[in-house]
Coordinates of C-alpha atoms in Angstrom, one line a residue:
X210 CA 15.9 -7.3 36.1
X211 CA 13.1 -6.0 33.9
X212 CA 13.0 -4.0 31.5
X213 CA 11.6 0.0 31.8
X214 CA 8.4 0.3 30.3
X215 CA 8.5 2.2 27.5
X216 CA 5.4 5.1 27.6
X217 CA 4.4 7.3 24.6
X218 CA 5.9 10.5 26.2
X219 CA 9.6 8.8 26.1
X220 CA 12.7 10.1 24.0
X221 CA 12.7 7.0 20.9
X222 CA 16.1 5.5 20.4
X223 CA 16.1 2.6 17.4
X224 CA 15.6 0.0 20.1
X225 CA 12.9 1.5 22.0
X226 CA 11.1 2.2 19.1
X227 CA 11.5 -1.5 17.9
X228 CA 10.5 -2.7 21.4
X229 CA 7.3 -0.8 21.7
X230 CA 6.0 -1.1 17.8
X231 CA 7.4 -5.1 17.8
X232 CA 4.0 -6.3 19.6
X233 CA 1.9 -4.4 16.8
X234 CA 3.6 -5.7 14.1
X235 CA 3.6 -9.1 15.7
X236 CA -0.6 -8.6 16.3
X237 CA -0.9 -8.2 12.6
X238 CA 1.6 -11.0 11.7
X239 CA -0.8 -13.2 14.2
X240 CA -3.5 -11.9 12.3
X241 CA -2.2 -13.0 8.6
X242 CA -1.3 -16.2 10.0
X243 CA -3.9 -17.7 11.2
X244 CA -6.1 -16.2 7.8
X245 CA -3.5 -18.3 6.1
X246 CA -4.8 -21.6 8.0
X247 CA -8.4 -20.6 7.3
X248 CA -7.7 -20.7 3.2
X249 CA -5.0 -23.8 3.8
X250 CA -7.5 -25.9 5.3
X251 CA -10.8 -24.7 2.4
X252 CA -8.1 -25.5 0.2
X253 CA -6.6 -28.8 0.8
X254 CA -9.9 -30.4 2.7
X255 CA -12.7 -29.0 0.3
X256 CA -11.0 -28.2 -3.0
X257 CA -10.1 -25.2 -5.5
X258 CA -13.3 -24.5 -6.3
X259 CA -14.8 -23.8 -2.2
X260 CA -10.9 -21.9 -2.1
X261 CA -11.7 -20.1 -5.3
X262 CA -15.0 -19.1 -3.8
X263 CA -14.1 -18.0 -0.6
X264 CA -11.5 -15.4 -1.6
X265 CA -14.1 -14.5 -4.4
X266 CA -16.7 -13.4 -1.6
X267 CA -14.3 -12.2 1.0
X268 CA -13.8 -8.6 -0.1
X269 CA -17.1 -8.3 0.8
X270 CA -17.4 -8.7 4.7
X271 CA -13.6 -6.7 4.8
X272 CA -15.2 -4.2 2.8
X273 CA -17.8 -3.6 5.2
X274 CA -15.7 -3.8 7.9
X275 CA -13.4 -1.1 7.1
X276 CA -15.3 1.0 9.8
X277 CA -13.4 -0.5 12.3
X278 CA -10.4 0.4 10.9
X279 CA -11.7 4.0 10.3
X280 CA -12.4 4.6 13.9
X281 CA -9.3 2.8 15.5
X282 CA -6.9 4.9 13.5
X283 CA -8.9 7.9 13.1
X284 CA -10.0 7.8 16.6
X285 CA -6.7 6.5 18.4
X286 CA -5.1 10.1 16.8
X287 CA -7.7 12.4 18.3
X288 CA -7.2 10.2 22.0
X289 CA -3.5 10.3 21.5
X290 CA -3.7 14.0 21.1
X291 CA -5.8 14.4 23.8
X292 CA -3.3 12.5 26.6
X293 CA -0.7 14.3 25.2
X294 CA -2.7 17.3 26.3
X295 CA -3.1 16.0 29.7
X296 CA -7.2 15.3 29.3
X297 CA -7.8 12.0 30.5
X298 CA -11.6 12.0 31.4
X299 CA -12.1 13.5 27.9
X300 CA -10.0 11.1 25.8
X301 CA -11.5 8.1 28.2
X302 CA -15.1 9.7 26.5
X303 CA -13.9 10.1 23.1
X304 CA -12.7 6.3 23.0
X305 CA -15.9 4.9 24.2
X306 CA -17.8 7.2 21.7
X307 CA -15.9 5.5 19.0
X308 CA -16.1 2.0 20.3
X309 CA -20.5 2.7 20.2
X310 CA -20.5 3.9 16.7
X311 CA -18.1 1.3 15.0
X312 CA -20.3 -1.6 17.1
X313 CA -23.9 0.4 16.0
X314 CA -22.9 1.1 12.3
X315 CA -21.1 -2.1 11.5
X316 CA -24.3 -4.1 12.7
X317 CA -26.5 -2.6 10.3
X318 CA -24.2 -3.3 7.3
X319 CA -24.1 -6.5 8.6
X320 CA -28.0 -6.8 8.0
X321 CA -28.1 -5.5 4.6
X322 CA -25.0 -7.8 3.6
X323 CA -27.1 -11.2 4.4
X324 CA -29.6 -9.5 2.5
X325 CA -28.3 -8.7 -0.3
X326 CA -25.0 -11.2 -0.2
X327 CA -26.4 -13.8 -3.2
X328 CA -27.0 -10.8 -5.7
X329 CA -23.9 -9.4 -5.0
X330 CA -22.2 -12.7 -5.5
X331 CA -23.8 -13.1 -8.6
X332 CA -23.0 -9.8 -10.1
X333 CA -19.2 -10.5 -8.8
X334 CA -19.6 -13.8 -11.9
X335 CA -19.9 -16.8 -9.2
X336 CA -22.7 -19.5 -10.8
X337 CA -23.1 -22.8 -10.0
X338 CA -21.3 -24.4 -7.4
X339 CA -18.9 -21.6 -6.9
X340 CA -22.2 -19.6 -6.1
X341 CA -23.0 -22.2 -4.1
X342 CA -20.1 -21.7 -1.7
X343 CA -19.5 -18.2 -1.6
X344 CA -23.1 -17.8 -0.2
X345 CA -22.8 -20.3 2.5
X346 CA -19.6 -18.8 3.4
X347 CA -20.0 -15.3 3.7
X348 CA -23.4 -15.5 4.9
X349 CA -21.9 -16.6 8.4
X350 CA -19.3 -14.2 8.2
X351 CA -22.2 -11.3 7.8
X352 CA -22.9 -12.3 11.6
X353 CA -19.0 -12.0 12.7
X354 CA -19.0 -8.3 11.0
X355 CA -19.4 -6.2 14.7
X356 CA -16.6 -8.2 16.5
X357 CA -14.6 -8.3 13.2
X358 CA -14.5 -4.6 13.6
X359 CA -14.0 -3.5 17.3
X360 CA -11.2 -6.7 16.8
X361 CA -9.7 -3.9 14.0
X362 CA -10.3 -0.9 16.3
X363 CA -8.8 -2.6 18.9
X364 CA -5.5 -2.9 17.1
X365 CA -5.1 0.6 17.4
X366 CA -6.6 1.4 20.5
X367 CA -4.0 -0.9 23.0
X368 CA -1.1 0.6 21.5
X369 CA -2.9 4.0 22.5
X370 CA -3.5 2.4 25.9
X371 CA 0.2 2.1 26.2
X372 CA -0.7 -1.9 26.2
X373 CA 0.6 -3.1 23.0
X374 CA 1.6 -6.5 24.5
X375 CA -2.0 -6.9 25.7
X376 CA -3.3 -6.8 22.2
X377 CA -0.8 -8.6 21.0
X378 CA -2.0 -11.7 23.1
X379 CA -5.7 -11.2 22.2
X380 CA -4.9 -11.8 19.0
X381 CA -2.7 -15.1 19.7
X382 CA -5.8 -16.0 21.7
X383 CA -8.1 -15.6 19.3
X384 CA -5.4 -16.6 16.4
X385 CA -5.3 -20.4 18.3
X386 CA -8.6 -20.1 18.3
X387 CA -9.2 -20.2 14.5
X388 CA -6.8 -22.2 13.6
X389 CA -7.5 -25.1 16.4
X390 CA -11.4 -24.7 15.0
X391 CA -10.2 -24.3 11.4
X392 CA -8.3 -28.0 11.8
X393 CA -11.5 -29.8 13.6
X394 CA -14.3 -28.2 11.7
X395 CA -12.8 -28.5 8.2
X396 CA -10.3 -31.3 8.6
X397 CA -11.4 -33.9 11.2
X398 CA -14.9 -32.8 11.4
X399 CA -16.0 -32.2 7.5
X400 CA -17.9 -29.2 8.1
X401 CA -16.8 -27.7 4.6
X402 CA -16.7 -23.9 3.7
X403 CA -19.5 -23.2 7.2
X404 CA -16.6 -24.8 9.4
X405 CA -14.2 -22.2 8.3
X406 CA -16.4 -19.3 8.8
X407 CA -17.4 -20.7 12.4
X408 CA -14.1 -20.7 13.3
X409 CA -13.1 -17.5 11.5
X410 CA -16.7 -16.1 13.6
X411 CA -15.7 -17.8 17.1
X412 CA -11.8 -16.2 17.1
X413 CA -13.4 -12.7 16.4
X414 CA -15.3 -12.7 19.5
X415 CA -12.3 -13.6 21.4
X416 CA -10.2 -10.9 19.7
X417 CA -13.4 -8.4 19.5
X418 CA -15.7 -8.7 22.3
X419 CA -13.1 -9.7 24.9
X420 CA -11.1 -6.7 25.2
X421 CA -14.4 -4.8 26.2
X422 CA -14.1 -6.1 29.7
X423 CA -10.7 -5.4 30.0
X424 CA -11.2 -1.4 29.3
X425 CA -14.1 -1.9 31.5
X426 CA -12.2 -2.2 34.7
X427 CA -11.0 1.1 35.9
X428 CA -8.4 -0.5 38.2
X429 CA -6.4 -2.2 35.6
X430 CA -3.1 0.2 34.7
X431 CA -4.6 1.0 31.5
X432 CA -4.3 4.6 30.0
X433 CA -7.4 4.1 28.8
X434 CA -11.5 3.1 30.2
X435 CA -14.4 3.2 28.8
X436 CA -16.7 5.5 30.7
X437 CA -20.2 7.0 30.1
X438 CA -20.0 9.1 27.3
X439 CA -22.2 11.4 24.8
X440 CA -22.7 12.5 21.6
X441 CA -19.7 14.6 20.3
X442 CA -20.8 14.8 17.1
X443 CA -18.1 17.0 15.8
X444 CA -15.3 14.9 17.3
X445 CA -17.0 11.8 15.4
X446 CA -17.2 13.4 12.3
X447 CA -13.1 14.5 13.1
X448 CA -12.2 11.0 13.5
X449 CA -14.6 9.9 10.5
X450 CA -12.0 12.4 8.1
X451 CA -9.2 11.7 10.0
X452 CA -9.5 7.9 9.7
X453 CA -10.7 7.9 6.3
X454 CA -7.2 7.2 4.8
X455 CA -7.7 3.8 6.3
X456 CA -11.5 3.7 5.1
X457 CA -10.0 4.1 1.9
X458 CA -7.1 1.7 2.4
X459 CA -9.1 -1.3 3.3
X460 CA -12.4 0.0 1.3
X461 CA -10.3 0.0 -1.5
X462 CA -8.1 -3.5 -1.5
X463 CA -12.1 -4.9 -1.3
X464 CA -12.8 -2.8 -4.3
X465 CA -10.2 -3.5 -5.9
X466 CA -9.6 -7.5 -5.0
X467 CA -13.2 -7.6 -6.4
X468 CA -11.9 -6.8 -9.8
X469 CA -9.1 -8.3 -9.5
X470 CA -11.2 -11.2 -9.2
X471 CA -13.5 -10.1 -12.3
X472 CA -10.4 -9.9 -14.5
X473 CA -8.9 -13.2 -13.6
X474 CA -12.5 -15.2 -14.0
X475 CA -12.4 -13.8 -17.5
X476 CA -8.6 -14.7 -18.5
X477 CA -7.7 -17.8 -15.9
X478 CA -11.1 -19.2 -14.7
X479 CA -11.1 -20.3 -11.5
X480 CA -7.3 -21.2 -11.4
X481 CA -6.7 -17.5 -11.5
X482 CA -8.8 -16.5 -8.8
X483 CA -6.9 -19.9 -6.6
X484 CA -3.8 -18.4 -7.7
X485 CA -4.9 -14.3 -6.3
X486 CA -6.1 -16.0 -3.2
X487 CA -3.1 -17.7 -2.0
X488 CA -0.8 -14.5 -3.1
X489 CA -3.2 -12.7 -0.7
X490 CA -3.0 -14.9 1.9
X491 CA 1.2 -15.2 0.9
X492 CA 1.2 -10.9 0.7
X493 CA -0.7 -10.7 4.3
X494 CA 2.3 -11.9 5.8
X495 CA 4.5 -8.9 4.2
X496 CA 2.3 -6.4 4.7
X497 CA 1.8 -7.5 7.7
X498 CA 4.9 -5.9 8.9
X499 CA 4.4 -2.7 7.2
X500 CA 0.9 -2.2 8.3
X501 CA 2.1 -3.7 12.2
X502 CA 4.7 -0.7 12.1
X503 CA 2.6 2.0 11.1
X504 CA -0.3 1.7 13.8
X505 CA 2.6 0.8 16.2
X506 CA 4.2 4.0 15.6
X507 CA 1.3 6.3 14.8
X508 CA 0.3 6.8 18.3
X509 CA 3.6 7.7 19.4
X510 CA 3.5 10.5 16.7
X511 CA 0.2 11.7 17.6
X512 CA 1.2 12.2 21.2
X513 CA 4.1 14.3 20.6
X514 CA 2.3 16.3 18.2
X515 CA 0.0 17.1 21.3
X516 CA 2.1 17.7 22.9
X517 CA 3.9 20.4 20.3
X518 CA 7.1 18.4 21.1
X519 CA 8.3 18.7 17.0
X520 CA 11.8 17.5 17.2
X521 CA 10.3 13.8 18.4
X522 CA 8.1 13.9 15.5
X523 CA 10.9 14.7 13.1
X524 CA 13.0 12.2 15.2
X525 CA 10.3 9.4 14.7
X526 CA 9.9 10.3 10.7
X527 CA 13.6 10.1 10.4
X528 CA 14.2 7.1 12.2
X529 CA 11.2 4.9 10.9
X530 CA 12.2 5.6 7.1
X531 CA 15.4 4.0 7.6
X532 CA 14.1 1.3 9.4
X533 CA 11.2 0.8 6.2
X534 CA 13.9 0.9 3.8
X535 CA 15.9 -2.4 5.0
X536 CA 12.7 -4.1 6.0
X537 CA 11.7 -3.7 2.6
X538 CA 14.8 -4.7 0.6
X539 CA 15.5 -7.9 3.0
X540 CA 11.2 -8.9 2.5
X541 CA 11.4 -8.8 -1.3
X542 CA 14.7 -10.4 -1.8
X543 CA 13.6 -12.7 0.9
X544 CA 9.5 -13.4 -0.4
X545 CA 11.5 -14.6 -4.3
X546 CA 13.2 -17.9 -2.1
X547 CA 9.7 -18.3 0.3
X548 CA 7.0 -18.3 -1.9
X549 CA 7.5 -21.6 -4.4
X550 CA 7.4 -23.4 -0.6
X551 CA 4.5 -21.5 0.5
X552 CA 2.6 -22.0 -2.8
X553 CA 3.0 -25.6 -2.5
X554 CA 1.1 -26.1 0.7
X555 CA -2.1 -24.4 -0.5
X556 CA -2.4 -25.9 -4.6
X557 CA 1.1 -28.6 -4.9
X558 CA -2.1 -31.1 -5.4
X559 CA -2.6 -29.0 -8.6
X560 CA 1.0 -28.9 -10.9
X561 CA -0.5 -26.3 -13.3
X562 CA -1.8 -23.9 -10.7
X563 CA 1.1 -24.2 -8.4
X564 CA 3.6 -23.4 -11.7
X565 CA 1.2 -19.9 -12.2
X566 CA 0.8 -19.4 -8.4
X567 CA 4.2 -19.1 -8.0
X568 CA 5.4 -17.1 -11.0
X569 CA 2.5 -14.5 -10.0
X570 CA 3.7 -14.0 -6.5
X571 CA 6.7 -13.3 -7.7
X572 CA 5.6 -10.5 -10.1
X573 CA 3.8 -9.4 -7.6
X574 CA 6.4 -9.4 -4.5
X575 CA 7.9 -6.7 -6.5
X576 CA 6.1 -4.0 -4.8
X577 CA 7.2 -4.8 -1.7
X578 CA 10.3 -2.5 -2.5
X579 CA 7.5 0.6 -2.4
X580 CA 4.5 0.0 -0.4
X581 CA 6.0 -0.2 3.1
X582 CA 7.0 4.0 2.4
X583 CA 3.5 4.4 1.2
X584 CA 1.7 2.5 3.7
X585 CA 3.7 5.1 6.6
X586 CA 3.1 8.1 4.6
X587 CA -0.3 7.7 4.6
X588 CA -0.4 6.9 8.9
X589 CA 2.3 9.3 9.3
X590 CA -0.6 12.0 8.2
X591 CA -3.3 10.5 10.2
X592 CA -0.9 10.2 13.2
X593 CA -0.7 14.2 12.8
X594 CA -4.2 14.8 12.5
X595 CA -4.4 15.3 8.9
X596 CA -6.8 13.0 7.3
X597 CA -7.1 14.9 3.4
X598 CA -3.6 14.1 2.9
X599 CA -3.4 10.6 4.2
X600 CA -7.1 10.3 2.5
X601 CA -5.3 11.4 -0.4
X602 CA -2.4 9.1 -1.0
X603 CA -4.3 6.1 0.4
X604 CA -6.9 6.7 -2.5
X605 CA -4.5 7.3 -5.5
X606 CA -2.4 4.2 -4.1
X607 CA -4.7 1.5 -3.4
X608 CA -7.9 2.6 -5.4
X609 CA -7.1 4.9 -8.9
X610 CA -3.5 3.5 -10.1
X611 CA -4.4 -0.1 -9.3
X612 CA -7.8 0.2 -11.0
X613 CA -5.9 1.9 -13.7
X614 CA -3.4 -1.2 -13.4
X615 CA -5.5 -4.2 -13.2
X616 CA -7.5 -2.6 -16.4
X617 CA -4.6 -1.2 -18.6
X618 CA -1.4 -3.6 -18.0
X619 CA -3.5 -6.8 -19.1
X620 CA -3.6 -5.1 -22.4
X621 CA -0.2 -5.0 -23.0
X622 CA 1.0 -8.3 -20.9
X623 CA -2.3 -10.3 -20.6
X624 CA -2.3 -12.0 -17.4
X625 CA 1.5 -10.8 -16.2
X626 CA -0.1 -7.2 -16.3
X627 CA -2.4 -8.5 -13.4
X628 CA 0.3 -9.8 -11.1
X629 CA 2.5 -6.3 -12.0
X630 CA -0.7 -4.1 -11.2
X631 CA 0.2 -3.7 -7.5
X632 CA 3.8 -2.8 -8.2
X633 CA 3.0 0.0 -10.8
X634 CA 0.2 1.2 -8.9
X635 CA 2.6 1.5 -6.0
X636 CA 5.3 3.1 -7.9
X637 CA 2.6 5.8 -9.4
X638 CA 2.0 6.3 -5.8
X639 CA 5.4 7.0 -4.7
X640 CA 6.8 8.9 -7.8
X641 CA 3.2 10.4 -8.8
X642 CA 3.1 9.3 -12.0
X643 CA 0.1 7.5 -13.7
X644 CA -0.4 4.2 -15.6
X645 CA -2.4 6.4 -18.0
X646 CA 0.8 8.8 -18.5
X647 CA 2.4 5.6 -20.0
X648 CA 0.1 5.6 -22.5
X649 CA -0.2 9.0 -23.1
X650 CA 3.8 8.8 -24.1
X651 CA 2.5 5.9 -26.6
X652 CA 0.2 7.8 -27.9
X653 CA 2.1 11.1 -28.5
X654 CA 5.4 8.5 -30.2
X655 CA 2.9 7.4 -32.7
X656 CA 1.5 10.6 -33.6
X657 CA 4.7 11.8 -34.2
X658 CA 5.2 9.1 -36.6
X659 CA 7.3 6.8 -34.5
X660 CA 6.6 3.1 -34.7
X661 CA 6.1 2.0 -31.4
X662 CA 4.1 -1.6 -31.1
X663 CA 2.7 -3.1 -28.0
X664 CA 3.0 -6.9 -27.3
X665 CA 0.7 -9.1 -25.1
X666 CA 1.8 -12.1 -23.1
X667 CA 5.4 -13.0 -21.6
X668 CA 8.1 -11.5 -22.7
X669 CA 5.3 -8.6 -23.5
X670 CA 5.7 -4.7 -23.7
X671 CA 6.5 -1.8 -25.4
X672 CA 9.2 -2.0 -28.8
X673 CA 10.1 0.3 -31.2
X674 CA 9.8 -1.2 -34.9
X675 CA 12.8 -3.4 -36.3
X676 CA 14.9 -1.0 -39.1
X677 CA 13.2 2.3 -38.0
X678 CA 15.5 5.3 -39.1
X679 CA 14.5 8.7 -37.9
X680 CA 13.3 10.8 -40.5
X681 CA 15.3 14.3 -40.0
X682 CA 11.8 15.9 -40.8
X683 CA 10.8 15.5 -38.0
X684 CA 12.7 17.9 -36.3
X685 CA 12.0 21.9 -37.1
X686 CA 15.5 23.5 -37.9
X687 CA 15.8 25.2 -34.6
X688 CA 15.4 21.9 -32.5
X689 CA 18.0 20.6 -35.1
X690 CA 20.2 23.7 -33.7
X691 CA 19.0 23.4 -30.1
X692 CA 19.9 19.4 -30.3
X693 CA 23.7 19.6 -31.5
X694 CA 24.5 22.9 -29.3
X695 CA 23.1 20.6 -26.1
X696 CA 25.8 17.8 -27.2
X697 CA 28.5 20.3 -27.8
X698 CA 28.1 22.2 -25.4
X699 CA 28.2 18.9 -22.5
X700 CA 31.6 19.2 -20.1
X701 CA 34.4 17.6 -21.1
X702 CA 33.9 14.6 -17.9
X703 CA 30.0 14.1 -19.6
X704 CA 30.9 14.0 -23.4
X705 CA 32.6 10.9 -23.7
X706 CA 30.2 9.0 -24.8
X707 CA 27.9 12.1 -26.6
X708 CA 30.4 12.5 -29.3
X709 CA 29.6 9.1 -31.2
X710 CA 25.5 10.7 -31.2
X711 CA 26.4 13.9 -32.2
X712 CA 28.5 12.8 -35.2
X713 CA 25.0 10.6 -36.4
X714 CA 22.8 13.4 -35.5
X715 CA 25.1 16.2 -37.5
X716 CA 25.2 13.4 -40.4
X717 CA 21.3 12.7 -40.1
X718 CA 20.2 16.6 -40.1
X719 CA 23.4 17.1 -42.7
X720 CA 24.8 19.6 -40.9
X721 CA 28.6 20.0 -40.0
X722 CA 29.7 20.1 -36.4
X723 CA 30.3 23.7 -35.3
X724 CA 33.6 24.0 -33.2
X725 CA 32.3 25.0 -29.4
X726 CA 33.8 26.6 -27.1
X727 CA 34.6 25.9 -23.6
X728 CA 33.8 28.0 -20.5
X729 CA 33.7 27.9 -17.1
X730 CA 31.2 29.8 -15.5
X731 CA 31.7 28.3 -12.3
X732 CA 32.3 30.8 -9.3
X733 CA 30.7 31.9 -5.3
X734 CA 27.4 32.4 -5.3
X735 CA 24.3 32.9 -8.0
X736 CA 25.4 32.5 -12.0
X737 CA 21.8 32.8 -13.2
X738 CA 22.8 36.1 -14.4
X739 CA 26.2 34.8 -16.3
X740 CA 24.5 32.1 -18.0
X741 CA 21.8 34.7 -19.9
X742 CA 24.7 36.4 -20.8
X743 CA 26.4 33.3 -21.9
X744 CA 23.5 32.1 -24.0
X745 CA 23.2 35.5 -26.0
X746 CA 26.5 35.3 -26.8
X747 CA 26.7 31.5 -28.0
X748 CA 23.1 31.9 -30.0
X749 CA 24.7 34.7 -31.9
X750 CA 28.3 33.1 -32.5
X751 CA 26.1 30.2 -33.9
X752 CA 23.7 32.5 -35.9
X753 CA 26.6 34.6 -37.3
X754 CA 24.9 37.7 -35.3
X755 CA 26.8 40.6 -34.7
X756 CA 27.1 41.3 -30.7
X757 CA 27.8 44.6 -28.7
X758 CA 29.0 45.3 -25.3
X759 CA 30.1 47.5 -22.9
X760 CA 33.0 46.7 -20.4

């Protein structure tokens, strides 16, 4: 018997929700895959230096590609907030608007990137034969840039469709694809860095230009057709802001891969930049699953926001942090025993570079812990209609704490602060705090005469100076006061281990420990009012103040 199909208007249990988002996670697994064959195969059949040049050049072509993304997840909210408001012809025109100016825009970046694609390498520190191969590379992936995209919208757009199996397979299609090409082109045939980009240009036709005729046949069981359409030039610019958490996602991994790249040329040399591409490739798979959930999900949200149905949405926000929270603990406990294995098929022919490949991906698999929460927050918002927000965290997460990251951290760890970058910047996005407020605490330590140090390198950090004794000075005589009155004033159940510290402290500031005593202010309701009572009293018992009441 087969199973009911699951549609976006349906009450989400944990195994209905798994079924329907399983095929979108499994697209983008697909996905990571079969990039991972594209770098094996440069790797192992051309060398480290073609490998060192490819993933040096490839934040390029994903950077301008990020439309794609920008349109399938900015667009797929408006459509799924439109079928949940029962407009079919108009969300039928709204998706085929989208599909035009992703396939229009993307084409002329593609132009200008074959243009100006040897400068840019140049300026990103290639020469010589690493020049050499990034050019002929991403020159041929210039050309793939408008199916690359609409293979990115697409993503979106069939779990819209209520046809997330569908895309699902277009990507194994076009997955087999590449890596059946990648095998004969590099490996049997010898092409070299060209025969991986043909394939990589030949699978995202399949996955890109495909799907086209399948929304073009208005008998299929589709929710969505294409359709003739106009100019909403509002609605555009509406799924432009709405989407432009992903734009700034993906725009800023290229951005910030790019220096990554920069900073390891400058410390590692071309082992550095081997090393950052196969934790990429390694990291696609993880975030894979994180990323697969999120657009999986997201239309589900936007539907029942459409459809002003709240207690789904809270049931789906509920549900999917849970769900995020194992995936991520079982992925980063389970990426420290994968990734010596993994690392050996792309550089075991190198000992050195497979020995810093995999002590950096494990560094790095640290922020696995974090991003999967981020990467849903940021959807979550999107799915709602609200792109500012989801605009918002995307930027300070992927773009200003990493760049903060990738610059500061190697500072104080050398090239250990690269690999960490990812998991601070991740952490600064989930707890809002900046790398730069780390320093600021430095900073304000040593102008208040304490001698912190900073150490580069492993086993690297922040120490406090062998032998340091804390000058009393440095403490007026009220925070003195304030200091011992905190310690004995702690409950009985806290101040077992304050009373060691306060005996130092009262011997340090030479001062002897004041009696206290214990009261219990607990009772129903509000004691704001108590304790300012309770603190008058206590600062003049302490000051030797005479006190008045009435009772």
């Amino acid at each position: 018997m087969s199973k009911q199909k699951i549609q976006l208007s349906d009450h989400f249990t944990y195994p209905r929700l798994l079924r329907f988002v399983l095929p979108a996670v499994g697209t983008m697994l697909f996905t990571s895959i079969y990039g991972i064959v594209d770098g094996l195969c440069v790797s192992n059949f051309v060398g480290k230096t073609a490998f060192a040049a490819v993933n040096l050049i490839m934040p390029l072509p994903q950077l301008l590609g990020t439309i794609g993304f920008m349109l399938g997840t900015g667009g797929s909210a408006i459509v799924g907030i439109t079928l949940g408001e029962g407009d079919q012809k108009k969300a039928d025109r709204y998706f085929t608007l989208f599909l035009l100016a992703a396939l229009v825009s993307v084409s002329v970046l593609a132009v200008l990137g074959i243009v100006f694609l040897r400068p840019i390498a140049v300026l990103l520190g290639a020469k010589g034969e690493l020049l050499d191969y990034a050019v002929r590379y991403g020159r041929i992936l210039m050309l793939a840039l408008p199916p690359f995209a609409l293979q990115n919208m697409f993503q979106s757009i069939f779990v819209t469709a209520e046809k997330p199996h569908l895309g699902f397979w277009f990507t194994v299609g076009a997955g087999c694809t590449n890596m059946v090409l990648d095998v004969l082109m590099v490996g049997v045939w010898g092409w070299g860095v060209e025969g991986a980009a043909i394939a990589t240009f030949l699978s995202q036709i399949v996955g890109g230009l495909l799907p086209i005729f399948y929304f073009l046949d208005h008998k299929n069981t589709s929710r969505l057709h294409l359709r003739k359409t106009q100019l909403y030039s509002k609605v555009l610019l509406d799924a432009c802001i709405n989407g432009s958490s992903e734009l700034m996602t993906n725009l800023s991994m290229s951005l910030v891969n790019i220096l990554y790249n920069y900073q390891l040329l400058r410390l590692a040399g071309e082992n550095g930049v081997a090393a950052y591409g196969v934790i990429m490739y390694a990291a696609f798979l993880f975030v894979a699953v994180f990323v697969g959930y999120a657009v999986g999900s997201a239309p589900i949200v936007s539907f029942h926001y459409g459809a002003n149905n709240r207690k789904e949405v809270n049931n789906l926000y509920r549900k999917s942090l849970k769900l995020i929270g194992v995936v991520a603990v079982g992925m980063t406990i389970g990426s420290m025993f994968i990734i010596p294995h993994v690392a050996r098929f792309f550089v075991g022919y190198d000992e050195n570079l497979l020995i810093l490949t995999t002590r950096a991906f494990r560094l790095y698999g640290l922020s696995f812990l974090i991003m999967g929460f981020n990467v849903y927050a940021s959807s979550f918002f999107t799915a709602l209609g609200d792109g500012v927000t989801s605009a918002l965290i995307s930027f300070l997460r992927t773009l200003l704490f990493q760049v903060a990251a990738v610059l500061l951290l190697p500072l104080l760890l050398g090239i250990d602060g690269i690999w960490l970058a990812v998991t601070a910047a991740e952490l600064a996005g989930r707890f809002e705090v900046s790398v730069r407020t780390i320093y600021r605490d430095i900073d304000a330590l040593s102008a208040a005469g304490v001698p912190v140090y900073t150490t580069q390198g492993k086993g690297g950090g922040v120490a406090l100076m062998d032998h340091y004794i804390l000058d009393r000075a440095a403490f007026t005589e009220e925070e003195q006061r304030q200091l011992l009155t905190a310690l004995q004033s702690l409950p009985e159940a806290a101040r077992a281990g304050a009373d060691e510290t306060l005996a130092k402290l009262s011997g340090l500031f030479r001062r002897r420990e004041t009696d206290w005593l214990q009261v219990d202010l607990s009772r129903w309701g509000s004691v704001e009012a108590d304790q300012r009572k309770f603190e008058a009293l206590k600062t003049a018992i302490l000051d030797r103040r005479a006190a008045a009441f009435t009772y």
